[in-house]
Each structure stands twice: as C-alpha cells, then as structure tokens.
C-alpha cells in the first residue's frame, strides 16, 4: 500500500471540485488464480465487483461497462495485472447539509504494473462529476 502524510496529500481536480487523495492501494489482480482463461478472469472480477460495490457507498469502477461487455463475449486478452483502489475526500458538501463533514469517493481500476497509478488516476478523475458521485460523511465527535 502506498500512503502519504497529511502534509503531503496529492490534490486532483474532479469536475468543479478539488479532492485530496487519502489512500491508494495496488494488488495483484491474478492472486489466487491457479488456472483459467481471460474470459473467466473477467467474469470472476465482475462477480467480485458486483458483490463489493452495492455494499460500498460511492465507489466508481473505471471502464465497468467495457469489462461487462468483454465478459459477455469470448475474450482472449487478460485484464491488466494490477487492481488499484484510491480513496479521495473533499471539503465540498452538498447544498442543504447543515452538519459538518466532508465528501468521499473511492475509485477502482485495472492497470499494468508499469503504469503510474497517480497519473492514471488524474486521467480517470478529470471527466468525473464529484458532486453527483461523492457521498457526504459527517464528522463524528
């Protein structure tokens, strides 16, 4: 896991909002895979994503529609080797919220180990709309 200190947070522009990267993790996308095919691998990842995403508020999976489309047909290309997850926060809060807190969004994608996850995150976040994707998290006492 890659972590940064609070005074070294990376900031990203997400639509009209500035967000700070709080956590970025990478994992081997094929860990535990003993045998199979690229098609089966995509289907297994979809099953994991479908189980995890509904229970996790405000998670955006990059290129999920493309992964779903590939899983519907016979595919010979493996998904990239790494699964990357990033958690971002922002001081922006939706209108009408009187509580103190922040908004949060988690982003997940697949990439090759040679790619820079920070640069790839910037390209993913650029076209997203934070105000429609992020969830409000109230500060706790």
GROMACS .gro file of C-alpha atoms in nm:
model
  141
    1UNK     CA    1   0.000   0.000   0.000
    2UNK     CA    2   0.120   0.349  -0.082
    3UNK     CA    3   0.040   0.610   0.181
    4UNK     CA    4   0.121   0.978   0.214
    5UNK     CA    5   0.141   1.201   0.519
    6UNK     CA    6  -0.135   1.461   0.562
    7UNK     CA    7   0.102   1.746   0.475
    8UNK     CA    8   0.194   1.567   0.151
    9UNK     CA    9  -0.154   1.495   0.014
   10UNK     CA   10  -0.193   1.490  -0.361
   11UNK     CA   11  -0.478   1.701  -0.495
   12UNK     CA   12  -0.683   1.629  -0.805
   13UNK     CA   13  -0.945   1.827  -0.994
   14UNK     CA   14  -1.268   1.624  -1.019
   15UNK     CA   15  -1.518   1.825  -1.220
   16UNK     CA   16  -1.565   2.153  -1.032
   17UNK     CA   17  -1.421   2.018  -0.704
   18UNK     CA   18  -1.067   1.984  -0.568
   19UNK     CA   19  -1.017   1.647  -0.392
   20UNK     CA   20  -0.730   1.507  -0.188
   21UNK     CA   21  -0.600   1.153  -0.223
   22UNK     CA   22  -0.616   0.983   0.118
   23UNK     CA   23  -0.523   0.629   0.024
   24UNK     CA   24  -0.403   0.440  -0.280
   25UNK     CA   25  -0.358   0.062  -0.284
   26UNK     CA   26  -0.248  -0.176  -0.554
   27UNK     CA   27  -0.292  -0.551  -0.555
   28UNK     CA   28  -0.219  -0.839  -0.788
   29UNK     CA   29  -0.528  -0.889  -0.999
   30UNK     CA   30  -0.448  -1.256  -1.053
   31UNK     CA   31  -0.359  -1.351  -0.696
   32UNK     CA   32  -0.505  -1.690  -0.616
   33UNK     CA   33  -0.576  -1.768  -0.980
   34UNK     CA   34  -0.439  -2.116  -1.047
   35UNK     CA   35  -0.585  -2.170  -1.392
   36UNK     CA   36  -0.847  -2.023  -1.620
   37UNK     CA   37  -0.894  -1.808  -1.924
   38UNK     CA   38  -0.904  -1.431  -1.980
   39UNK     CA   39  -1.282  -1.461  -2.027
   40UNK     CA   40  -1.327  -1.645  -1.696
   41UNK     CA   41  -1.095  -1.397  -1.525
   42UNK     CA   42  -1.312  -1.104  -1.637
   43UNK     CA   43  -1.627  -1.281  -1.521
   44UNK     CA   44  -1.471  -1.353  -1.180
   45UNK     CA   45  -1.370  -0.988  -1.143
   46UNK     CA   46  -1.725  -0.880  -1.231
   47UNK     CA   47  -1.866  -1.112  -0.965
   48UNK     CA   48  -1.627  -0.960  -0.707
   49UNK     CA   49  -1.711  -0.606  -0.818
   50UNK     CA   50  -2.087  -0.673  -0.817
   51UNK     CA   51  -2.064  -0.811  -0.463
   52UNK     CA   52  -1.848  -0.528  -0.331
   53UNK     CA   53  -1.987  -0.217  -0.499
   54UNK     CA   54  -2.351  -0.226  -0.381
   55UNK     CA   55  -2.235  -0.260  -0.019
   56UNK     CA   56  -1.981   0.020  -0.051
   57UNK     CA   57  -2.116   0.371  -0.081
   58UNK     CA   58  -1.983   0.589  -0.359
   59UNK     CA   59  -1.747   0.360  -0.547
   60UNK     CA   60  -1.669   0.435  -0.909
   61UNK     CA   61  -1.525   0.147  -1.116
   62UNK     CA   62  -1.346   0.285  -1.420
   63UNK     CA   63  -1.448   0.121  -1.752
   64UNK     CA   64  -1.701  -0.109  -1.584
   65UNK     CA   65  -1.921  -0.107  -1.894
   66UNK     CA   66  -1.625  -0.221  -2.107
   67UNK     CA   67  -1.542  -0.501  -1.864
   68UNK     CA   68  -1.907  -0.611  -1.866
   69UNK     CA   69  -1.918  -0.608  -2.248
   70UNK     CA   70  -1.597  -0.813  -2.267
   71UNK     CA   71  -1.736  -1.066  -2.019
   72UNK     CA   72  -2.036  -1.122  -2.247
   73UNK     CA   73  -1.820  -1.238  -2.537
   74UNK     CA   74  -1.526  -1.472  -2.565
   75UNK     CA   75  -1.215  -1.261  -2.495
   76UNK     CA   76  -0.854  -1.371  -2.533
   77UNK     CA   77  -0.690  -1.071  -2.364
   78UNK     CA   78  -0.626  -1.069  -1.989
   79UNK     CA   79  -0.726  -0.771  -1.778
   80UNK     CA   80  -0.421  -0.567  -1.675
   81UNK     CA   81  -0.224  -0.722  -1.389
   82UNK     CA   82  -0.294  -0.471  -1.109
   83UNK     CA   83  -0.613  -0.369  -0.936
   84UNK     CA   84  -0.583  -0.015  -0.800
   85UNK     CA   85  -0.813   0.147  -0.546
   86UNK     CA   86  -0.799   0.514  -0.449
   87UNK     CA   87  -0.994   0.693  -0.175
   88UNK     CA   88  -1.037   1.069  -0.207
   89UNK     CA   89  -1.201   1.332   0.011
   90UNK     CA   90  -1.305   1.692  -0.035
   91UNK     CA   91  -1.428   1.974   0.185
   92UNK     CA   92  -1.710   2.031  -0.065
   93UNK     CA   93  -2.053   1.942   0.078
   94UNK     CA   94  -2.390   1.926  -0.097
   95UNK     CA   95  -2.633   2.214  -0.058
   96UNK     CA   96  -2.878   2.181   0.227
   97UNK     CA   97  -2.646   1.984   0.457
   98UNK     CA   98  -2.617   2.161   0.791
   99UNK     CA   99  -2.381   1.909   0.953
  100UNK     CA  100  -2.005   1.945   0.949
  101UNK     CA  101  -1.829   1.687   0.739
  102UNK     CA  102  -1.672   1.613   0.403
  103UNK     CA  103  -1.746   1.417   0.087
  104UNK     CA  104  -1.572   1.098  -0.016
  105UNK     CA  105  -1.532   0.893  -0.333
  106UNK     CA  106  -1.350   0.566  -0.398
  107UNK     CA  107  -1.223   0.482  -0.746
  108UNK     CA  108  -1.115   0.140  -0.873
  109UNK     CA  109  -0.943   0.042  -1.198
  110UNK     CA  110  -0.714  -0.213  -1.360
  111UNK     CA  111  -0.370  -0.123  -1.496
  112UNK     CA  112  -0.034  -0.272  -1.585
  113UNK     CA  113   0.242  -0.260  -1.319
  114UNK     CA  114   0.446  -0.028  -1.542
  115UNK     CA  115   0.181   0.246  -1.534
  116UNK     CA  116   0.199   0.532  -1.283
  117UNK     CA  117  -0.117   0.500  -1.071
  118UNK     CA  118  -0.114   0.869  -0.976
  119UNK     CA  119  -0.106   0.984  -1.338
  120UNK     CA  120  -0.368   0.727  -1.437
  121UNK     CA  121  -0.591   0.845  -1.152
  122UNK     CA  122  -0.568   1.202  -1.283
  123UNK     CA  123  -0.692   1.094  -1.627
  124UNK     CA  124  -0.980   0.898  -1.473
  125UNK     CA  125  -1.088   1.179  -1.240
  126UNK     CA  126  -1.076   1.463  -1.494
  127UNK     CA  127  -1.413   1.397  -1.663
  128UNK     CA  128  -1.598   1.275  -1.349
  129UNK     CA  129  -1.855   1.486  -1.165
  130UNK     CA  130  -1.770   1.479  -0.795
  131UNK     CA  131  -2.099   1.643  -0.699
  132UNK     CA  132  -2.302   1.351  -0.836
  133UNK     CA  133  -2.070   1.065  -0.738
  134UNK     CA  134  -1.935   1.151  -0.390
  135UNK     CA  135  -2.114   1.079  -0.064
  136UNK     CA  136  -2.135   1.306   0.240
  137UNK     CA  137  -1.962   1.181   0.555
  138UNK     CA  138  -2.044   1.373   0.874
  139UNK     CA  139  -1.766   1.440   1.125
  140UNK     CA  140  -1.804   1.227   1.435
  141UNK     CA  141  -1.739   1.353   1.788
   0.00000   0.00000   0.00000
